[in-house]
Amino acid sequence: MVNKFKTVCLTAAIASSSATFAGGLLTNTNQHVAFNRMMSREASIGIDGVYYNPAGVVFMGEGSHLALNWQMAYQTRTIKNDYKLFTNNVNNPTTPRDFKGKAFAPVIPSFQYAYNKGRWSLQGNFALTGGGGKCTFDNGLGSFEKIVGETAMGAIGLAGAIDNALGAEMFTSDQAFGKKGSYSFNSYMHGRQYYFGLSAGAAYKVNDKFSVYAGLRGIYATCNYYGYVEDIKVGNMPLYQVLDPSKENSANIELSCDQSGIGFTPMLAVDYKTGRWNFSAKYEFKTRMRLKNKSVNQLPSIGNLDDNLKNQMNKALTAKFIHAGMSQEQAMIKAEQTSTAVLNNPTVVATTAGLKQQFDSKINKAIGEYADGKKIAGDIPSLLTVGVGYSPIDELRINVGFHWFDDYNATSYNNRNKLLKKRGTLEFNAGVEYDVTKKITVSTGWQNTNYGLTDKYMDDKSFVVSSNSVGLGGVYHITKKLDFSVAYFHTFYNHVKTSETVTLAPGVSNTYNSDYTRNNNAFAAGVNITF
């Protein structure tokens, strides 16, 4: 019954690692204010092209170009779960239940720089290429509580087997585990994930219409996960009393893990201009990332379950036999004989052995991803972008773009990426900007993100949801060499609903439904400088 707690607590931190940004499963594409206000920048010629269209940057004027950007993102994640056993929670006996996480990133900086001279453009970019914030589930996750409820049922099952063999009510009494499977606990989860990216590259103007680009991005990943499940009580008995009654924290689970790693991303791009049209394409190779763990985790142990049960039975039976008129020595001998006989009962032996076997078989899986000193896979997928831009008049620019993230082949822990559809993530976007006056430009745009999700991939510890994003904003041209931009974008997420059947005991199953969604808002401001 305890192993499931470990599995949930140690893997639940991944819930907070999903990015608060636009893009693929582990890729941020909003790296400049221009994206937030227009959404489609793949075919634009501007300093933001250092990320979106690096081959096109060479078509800007000669000199140095610099962009400084600030973003703030706020996201909520909601999972509605109608698991039947939630009604056994003495502090909140309701189902369905909403579990909410809050992610807030108040300062997300980025900059782009390009130096153009003749046919060459030397470029650099710094941004959060993955992750980008912190997320907190103040009351844990539905998967936490689901397993607590199942553990409570397992506890009263073991209690019933012991009391049946004993022929008396001990562990199933209202003062102990009881018979209803009621439970209470406290849980918390907090995590952060940042993938810092610094790139350098060069574009070359082959002729007045065609240019090429090659570059390399270095990535440093730093992540932290902290969470706990504590004060677990089944009925009126704290769970630690059957694990190690001498330590009140013996049934608690605490995760404290730092992860870090380095990776490199080669990049290639092309741009072609003809008349009022512009065409571009960029390819980023897969980034191989291996994150090294530095962990201090606290885990419960089930190894002394038999001895602890026996000690409790001996104490209770000794007091009972003394009360019946036996001497203390006689009572202790008879209590020892009785508890030994009960714990050797075939049904009791099978029940406790099943719990231990399940615990031992899953312990490596439970702690594997966050084991101290271990390196785990966390690749960033390869990315192909294509853009088309058209300017029917000088004041109006219209763009459309396409992104393909090869998430299926970006290795993650235990190859969870193979649970996705092979097609990967597809994104389509469109945007328009218009020069209202020589001083003011306004813009708006839309982007659709469609992940290759499957029901097996979805769980509250790590989920994404397909969406539509809308952005708007404007640029104030302070001088010919200084622009100030502001933007806002909101993401409208779909709802993904799943259904799962859980076997609680032989012949006893429960089907429950989950509903996953998110809500996201981002604000941005920045300046573009030419000098």
XYZ file of C-alpha atoms in Angstrom:
531
model
C 0.000 0.000 0.000
C 2.924 2.330 0.617
C 4.701 1.853 -2.699
C 1.983 3.670 -4.596
C 2.527 6.742 -2.447
C 6.171 6.741 -3.454
C 5.394 6.381 -7.119
C 3.015 9.309 -7.071
C 5.069 11.663 -4.959
C 8.314 11.084 -6.800
C 6.828 11.483 -10.263
C 4.317 14.226 -9.521
C 6.911 16.961 -9.692
C 6.942 16.670 -13.470
C 3.568 18.393 -13.492
C 5.251 21.686 -12.915
C 7.836 21.276 -15.602
C 5.555 21.923 -18.564
C 6.269 25.269 -20.147
C 4.127 28.340 -19.566
C 5.094 29.439 -23.071
C 3.922 28.735 -26.594
C 5.540 25.968 -28.603
C 6.111 22.225 -28.404
C 6.257 19.956 -25.376
C 9.621 21.380 -24.311
C 10.180 24.325 -26.658
C 9.420 28.027 -26.208
C 8.763 29.977 -29.391
C 7.740 33.320 -27.876
C 11.207 34.774 -27.554
C 10.460 38.335 -28.699
C 7.635 40.810 -28.140
C 6.863 40.709 -31.859
C 5.651 37.126 -31.517
C 3.282 38.011 -28.663
C 1.645 40.747 -30.690
C 1.559 39.028 -34.095
C 2.087 35.249 -33.523
C 3.487 34.710 -37.041
C 7.044 35.959 -37.540
C 8.747 33.231 -39.572
C 8.807 35.331 -42.766
C 9.376 38.769 -41.228
C 12.534 40.788 -41.699
C 13.505 42.279 -38.342
C 15.775 41.890 -35.336
C 13.403 39.294 -33.854
C 14.378 37.197 -36.871
C 17.566 36.260 -35.021
C 15.286 33.542 -33.617
C 12.368 33.313 -36.075
C 14.065 33.964 -39.441
C 17.831 34.231 -38.949
C 18.630 34.000 -42.655
C 16.388 37.012 -43.284
C 18.169 39.288 -40.790
C 20.949 39.886 -43.313
C 18.454 41.903 -45.386
C 18.223 44.540 -42.649
C 20.372 47.634 -42.943
C 24.055 47.633 -42.078
C 25.147 48.250 -38.510
C 24.264 46.841 -35.118
C 20.736 45.859 -34.157
C 19.692 45.004 -30.597
C 16.400 43.873 -29.051
C 15.733 43.771 -25.294
C 12.550 41.997 -24.207
C 10.633 41.388 -20.987
C 7.708 39.014 -20.591
C 5.427 38.022 -17.733
C 3.356 34.837 -17.928
C 0.632 33.465 -15.676
C -0.962 30.071 -16.096
C -3.404 27.861 -14.237
C -3.817 24.128 -14.767
C -7.003 22.374 -13.769
C -7.743 18.662 -13.590
C -11.259 17.578 -12.719
C -11.355 14.035 -11.344
C -14.446 12.065 -10.277
C -12.656 9.192 -8.531
C -15.156 7.360 -6.333
C -12.897 6.925 -3.304
C -12.584 10.701 -2.862
C -15.767 10.502 -0.815
C -13.723 8.740 1.886
C -11.636 11.871 2.494
C -12.818 13.036 5.916
C -11.684 16.620 5.207
C -13.297 16.931 1.770
C -15.697 14.055 0.983
C -16.721 15.282 -2.472
C -16.370 14.028 -6.006
C -15.768 15.177 -8.701
C -12.931 17.347 -7.466
C -10.914 20.128 -9.102
C -7.149 20.099 -8.577
C -5.510 23.377 -9.547
C -1.912 24.404 -10.068
C -0.639 27.935 -10.505
C 2.411 28.860 -12.573
C 3.758 32.406 -12.514
C 6.861 33.800 -14.208
C 7.129 37.541 -13.448
C 10.380 38.242 -15.298
C 11.257 36.389 -18.500
C 14.094 38.206 -20.270
C 15.509 37.748 -23.754
C 17.718 39.645 -26.163
C 18.675 39.418 -29.823
C 21.694 41.031 -31.451
C 22.887 41.255 -35.048
C 25.810 42.990 -36.692
C 25.335 43.393 -40.454
C 28.214 44.230 -42.738
C 28.191 43.705 -46.483
C 26.889 40.231 -47.268
C 27.284 38.980 -43.683
C 25.171 39.095 -40.558
C 26.683 37.922 -37.244
C 23.980 37.121 -34.714
C 23.416 36.173 -31.088
C 20.299 35.301 -29.071
C 19.586 34.655 -25.396
C 16.214 33.338 -24.195
C 14.451 30.627 -22.273
C 14.241 27.928 -24.915
C 12.318 25.551 -22.651
C 10.469 25.571 -19.354
C 10.124 29.108 -18.138
C 8.452 29.207 -14.760
C 7.368 27.742 -11.471
C 4.208 25.839 -10.650
C 2.646 25.068 -7.284
C -0.103 22.645 -6.332
C -0.888 23.714 -2.771
C -3.046 20.654 -2.135
C -1.154 18.168 -4.242
C -2.648 16.359 -7.211
C -5.579 14.074 -7.852
C -3.154 11.211 -8.374
C -1.869 11.863 -4.845
C -5.318 11.522 -3.363
C -6.321 8.645 -5.600
C -3.485 6.536 -4.256
C -4.161 7.651 -0.672
C -7.707 6.391 -1.080
C -6.500 3.098 -2.537
C -3.964 2.754 0.259
C -6.710 3.235 2.814
C -8.670 0.428 1.186
C -5.561 -1.763 1.204
C -5.013 -0.993 4.889
C -8.509 -2.025 5.921
C -8.155 -5.132 3.754
C -5.046 -6.152 5.675
C -6.709 -5.178 8.953
C -9.700 -7.351 8.097
C -7.497 -10.337 7.255
C -5.665 -10.029 10.590
C -8.825 -9.561 12.651
C -10.542 -12.507 10.935
C -7.596 -14.720 11.792
C -7.567 -13.346 15.335
C -11.293 -13.823 15.783
C -11.573 -10.410 17.406
C -11.755 -6.759 16.410
C -8.404 -5.030 16.705
C -7.181 -3.212 13.576
C -10.700 -2.842 12.166
C -11.950 -1.059 15.281
C -13.023 2.564 15.084
C -9.957 3.467 17.154
C -7.693 1.949 14.473
C -8.130 1.611 10.691
C -11.878 1.052 10.882
C -13.871 -0.603 8.134
C -14.864 2.275 5.843
C -11.547 3.197 4.218
C -11.729 6.808 5.432
C -8.480 8.776 5.246
C -6.784 12.133 5.661
C -3.381 13.521 4.642
C -1.485 16.657 3.689
C 0.334 17.116 0.405
C 2.143 19.834 -1.524
C 4.000 20.073 -4.817
C 6.267 22.767 -6.200
C 8.568 22.708 -9.182
C 10.460 24.933 -11.562
C 12.195 24.335 -14.866
C 14.423 26.658 -16.862
C 16.265 25.829 -20.099
C 18.523 28.839 -20.787
C 19.634 29.117 -24.408
C 22.475 31.188 -25.851
C 22.998 30.988 -29.604
C 25.490 32.341 -32.106
C 25.397 32.135 -35.874
C 26.007 33.852 -39.169
C 23.867 34.586 -42.214
C 25.264 35.126 -45.706
C 23.533 37.010 -48.519
C 24.119 34.893 -51.610
C 22.455 37.559 -53.765
C 19.845 40.271 -53.357
C 17.092 37.650 -53.091
C 18.537 34.621 -51.337
C 20.360 34.113 -48.031
C 21.485 31.214 -45.840
C 22.252 30.815 -42.143
C 24.063 28.385 -39.845
C 24.266 28.601 -36.079
C 24.639 26.752 -32.789
C 22.694 27.133 -29.558
C 24.079 26.069 -26.198
C 21.512 25.181 -23.542
C 21.867 24.980 -19.787
C 18.978 23.318 -17.968
C 18.293 23.786 -14.278
C 15.265 22.269 -12.549
C 14.081 21.798 -8.991
C 11.267 19.684 -7.592
C 10.016 19.675 -4.024
C 6.957 17.974 -2.629
C 5.629 15.828 0.142
C 2.832 13.551 1.294
C 2.619 13.530 5.070
C 0.375 13.014 8.099
C -1.317 10.064 6.399
C -4.082 8.617 8.520
C -6.412 5.719 7.782
C -9.482 5.794 9.985
C -8.095 7.006 13.306
C -4.685 5.363 12.967
C -1.672 7.286 11.661
C -0.004 5.148 9.015
C 3.422 5.505 10.600
C 2.276 3.321 13.518
C 2.399 0.205 11.340
C 5.662 1.185 9.630
C 7.803 2.505 12.483
C 5.888 3.723 15.545
C 9.089 5.201 16.998
C 9.237 7.782 14.179
C 6.245 9.969 13.397
C 7.664 10.777 9.964
C 8.304 7.142 8.979
C 5.304 7.110 6.613
C 6.040 10.534 5.120
C 7.365 10.952 1.608
C 9.486 13.960 0.731
C 11.004 14.769 -2.638
C 13.832 17.283 -2.943
C 15.656 17.056 -6.251
C 17.800 19.425 -8.309
C 18.519 18.601 -11.945
C 20.967 20.183 -14.359
C 22.366 19.461 -17.789
C 23.917 20.921 -20.935
C 22.993 20.426 -24.595
C 23.718 21.875 -28.038
C 21.399 22.612 -30.967
C 22.746 23.038 -34.528
C 20.540 25.269 -36.698
C 20.160 25.921 -40.433
C 17.943 28.442 -42.222
C 17.213 30.001 -45.632
C 15.309 33.068 -46.831
C 14.136 34.044 -50.312
C 12.743 37.445 -51.316
C 10.926 38.221 -54.548
C 8.873 41.338 -55.144
C 6.409 41.780 -52.274
C 6.780 38.164 -51.177
C 9.180 36.587 -48.704
C 9.704 32.884 -48.006
C 11.709 31.335 -45.204
C 12.521 28.015 -43.548
C 14.516 26.991 -40.487
C 15.511 23.624 -39.048
C 16.748 23.035 -35.510
C 18.260 19.626 -34.837
C 17.264 17.591 -31.807
C 19.030 18.660 -28.634
C 20.358 15.744 -26.639
C 19.947 16.556 -22.951
C 20.935 14.399 -19.998
C 19.976 15.850 -16.645
C 21.980 14.877 -13.573
C 20.128 14.549 -10.272
C 21.230 15.860 -6.910
C 18.593 14.607 -4.506
C 17.781 14.344 -0.821
C 14.635 12.227 -0.722
C 12.841 10.682 2.229
C 11.047 7.411 1.574
C 9.032 5.100 3.825
C 10.007 1.499 4.360
C 7.655 -1.469 4.472
C 10.352 -3.982 5.404
C 9.477 -3.990 9.120
C 5.722 -4.268 8.603
C 5.486 -7.791 10.120
C 7.525 -6.915 13.193
C 5.607 -3.693 13.809
C 2.264 -5.426 13.455
C 3.432 -8.139 15.811
C 4.648 -5.634 18.409
C 1.312 -3.821 18.345
C -0.610 -7.067 18.640
C 1.595 -8.258 21.519
C 0.975 -5.064 23.472
C -2.773 -5.126 22.927
C -3.138 -8.860 23.614
C -0.920 -8.747 26.686
C -3.125 -6.039 28.199
C -6.231 -8.021 27.262
C -4.960 -11.249 28.868
C -3.820 -9.473 32.034
C -7.258 -7.924 32.289
C -8.684 -11.464 32.012
C -6.704 -12.532 35.096
C -3.381 -13.842 33.728
C -0.039 -12.909 35.195
C 2.068 -10.567 33.149
C 4.475 -13.351 32.198
C 1.652 -15.679 31.148
C -0.078 -12.894 29.257
C 3.116 -12.042 27.353
C 3.714 -15.682 26.391
C 0.143 -16.183 25.216
C 0.170 -12.859 23.330
C 3.374 -13.899 21.544
C 1.867 -17.263 20.598
C -1.394 -15.712 19.397
C 0.177 -12.947 17.283
C 2.609 -15.437 15.731
C -0.252 -17.743 14.802
C -2.279 -14.874 13.315
C 0.592 -13.510 11.229
C 1.318 -17.051 9.982
C -2.263 -17.464 8.855
C -2.215 -18.226 5.099
C -4.553 -15.357 4.214
C -2.567 -12.864 6.289
C 0.725 -14.153 4.895
C -0.557 -13.833 1.337
C -1.845 -10.307 1.960
C 1.358 -8.979 3.531
C 3.541 -10.803 0.984
C 1.559 -9.239 -1.844
C 2.097 -5.767 -0.403
C 5.841 -6.333 0.004
C 6.260 -7.842 -3.452
C 4.434 -4.947 -5.058
C 6.548 -2.499 -3.077
C 9.864 -4.123 -4.012
C 8.994 -4.531 -7.689
C 8.108 -0.860 -8.142
C 10.632 0.860 -5.904
C 13.151 1.358 -8.714
C 10.487 2.731 -11.027
C 9.234 5.010 -8.286
C 12.572 6.623 -7.461
C 14.311 6.122 -10.808
C 13.787 9.524 -12.343
C 14.856 11.378 -9.199
C 17.518 9.042 -7.777
C 20.562 10.908 -6.520
C 23.443 11.004 -8.999
C 21.489 9.532 -11.896
C 21.382 11.046 -15.394
C 18.021 11.048 -17.157
C 16.950 11.900 -20.686
C 15.255 15.242 -21.350
C 15.753 15.964 -25.049
C 14.415 19.048 -26.826
C 12.754 17.948 -30.092
C 13.927 18.916 -33.541
C 11.934 21.778 -35.068
C 11.060 22.712 -38.631
C 9.506 26.107 -39.348
C 8.242 27.502 -42.655
C 6.955 31.016 -43.254
C 5.408 33.060 -46.048
C 5.060 36.841 -45.948
C 3.232 39.181 -48.312
C 3.010 42.960 -48.333
C 0.262 44.167 -50.711
C 1.116 47.780 -49.819
C 4.068 49.242 -47.951
C 2.046 49.841 -44.774
C 0.556 46.332 -44.538
C 2.300 43.017 -43.902
C 0.609 39.615 -43.783
C 2.314 36.448 -42.592
C 1.454 32.766 -42.279
C 3.652 30.101 -40.723
C 3.969 26.434 -39.849
C 5.901 24.571 -37.116
C 6.614 20.872 -36.767
C 8.087 19.518 -33.534
C 9.336 15.938 -33.653
C 8.308 15.218 -30.042
C 7.923 11.502 -30.705
C 11.675 11.081 -31.250
C 12.844 13.402 -28.454
C 13.864 10.932 -25.770
C 12.387 11.412 -22.318
C 12.562 9.340 -19.143
C 11.362 5.766 -19.666
C 10.686 6.689 -23.320
C 7.427 8.368 -22.376
C 7.691 10.245 -25.673
C 6.712 6.999 -27.427
C 3.231 7.331 -25.924
C 2.666 10.303 -28.263
C 1.497 10.011 -31.850
C 4.353 9.687 -34.320
C 3.342 12.818 -36.223
C 4.570 15.073 -33.398
C 3.248 18.561 -32.685
C 1.820 20.723 -35.478
C 1.369 24.491 -35.286
C -0.226 26.878 -37.762
C -0.203 30.644 -37.379
C -1.171 33.830 -39.155
C -0.579 37.485 -38.382
C -0.985 40.946 -39.751
C 0.587 44.294 -38.900
C -0.307 47.732 -40.188
C 1.465 51.079 -39.997
C -1.296 53.418 -38.845
C 1.106 56.349 -39.026
C 4.849 56.741 -39.354
C 4.989 56.573 -35.558
C 2.515 53.769 -34.752
C 2.210 50.160 -35.916
C -0.544 47.833 -34.713
C -0.700 44.066 -35.114
C -2.623 40.949 -34.236
C -2.281 37.248 -34.859
C -3.441 33.712 -34.169
C -1.765 30.366 -33.623
C -3.160 26.837 -33.389
C -1.148 24.216 -31.504
C -2.095 20.586 -32.008
C -0.165 18.061 -29.934
C -0.027 14.417 -30.933
C -1.662 13.322 -27.686
C -2.961 9.905 -26.680
C -4.982 8.851 -23.639
C -1.992 6.900 -22.327
C 0.157 10.030 -22.362
C -2.291 12.096 -20.338
C -2.024 12.233 -16.570
C -2.071 15.034 -14.036
C 1.642 14.681 -13.331
C 2.525 15.807 -16.851
C 0.035 16.980 -19.432
C -0.361 19.406 -22.286
C -3.540 20.415 -24.099
C -4.000 21.569 -27.691
C -4.960 25.201 -27.979
C -5.585 28.387 -29.923
C -3.688 31.556 -29.021
C -4.532 35.133 -29.939
C -2.115 38.040 -29.633
C -2.268 41.783 -30.173
C -0.092 44.781 -29.583
C 1.682 47.694 -31.117
C 4.955 49.459 -31.782
C 5.760 53.105 -31.111
C 8.585 54.286 -33.361
C 10.260 56.778 -31.043
C 12.954 57.550 -33.578
C 14.177 55.915 -36.757
C 16.571 53.878 -34.621
C 14.490 53.215 -31.515
C 11.200 51.302 -31.253
C 9.123 50.486 -28.185
C 6.741 47.507 -28.341
C 4.004 46.173 -26.080
C 1.939 43.013 -26.471
C -0.527 40.652 -24.845
C -1.570 37.180 -25.790
C -4.088 34.755 -24.372
C -4.303 31.032 -24.982
C -7.642 29.254 -25.206
C -7.043 25.614 -24.272
C -9.131 22.642 -25.263
C -10.489 20.146 -22.755
C -9.086 16.633 -22.941
C -11.247 13.992 -21.291
C -10.047 10.522 -20.399
C -11.521 7.456 -18.739
C -9.684 4.735 -16.819
C -10.762 1.574 -15.005
C -8.871 0.671 -11.832
C -8.985 -2.743 -10.165
C -9.212 -2.224 -6.411
C -9.454 -5.909 -5.515
C -10.231 -9.182 -7.309
C -13.622 -8.639 -8.907
C -13.836 -5.035 -7.671
C -13.105 -2.221 -10.139
C -13.832 1.464 -10.463
C -14.054 3.569 -13.629
C -13.287 7.241 -13.233
C -13.088 10.198 -15.596
C -10.635 13.093 -15.798
C -10.898 16.454 -17.555
C -7.685 18.385 -18.308
C -7.396 22.049 -19.290
C -5.309 25.175 -18.774
C -5.540 28.954 -18.870
C -2.685 31.207 -19.939
C -1.963 34.932 -20.151
C 1.268 36.653 -21.166
C 2.317 40.298 -21.259
C 5.417 41.625 -22.977
C 7.322 44.842 -23.615
C 10.604 45.597 -25.289
C 12.796 47.937 -27.271
C 14.558 47.520 -30.619
C 17.667 49.650 -31.113
C 19.766 50.279 -34.198
C 23.207 51.861 -33.833
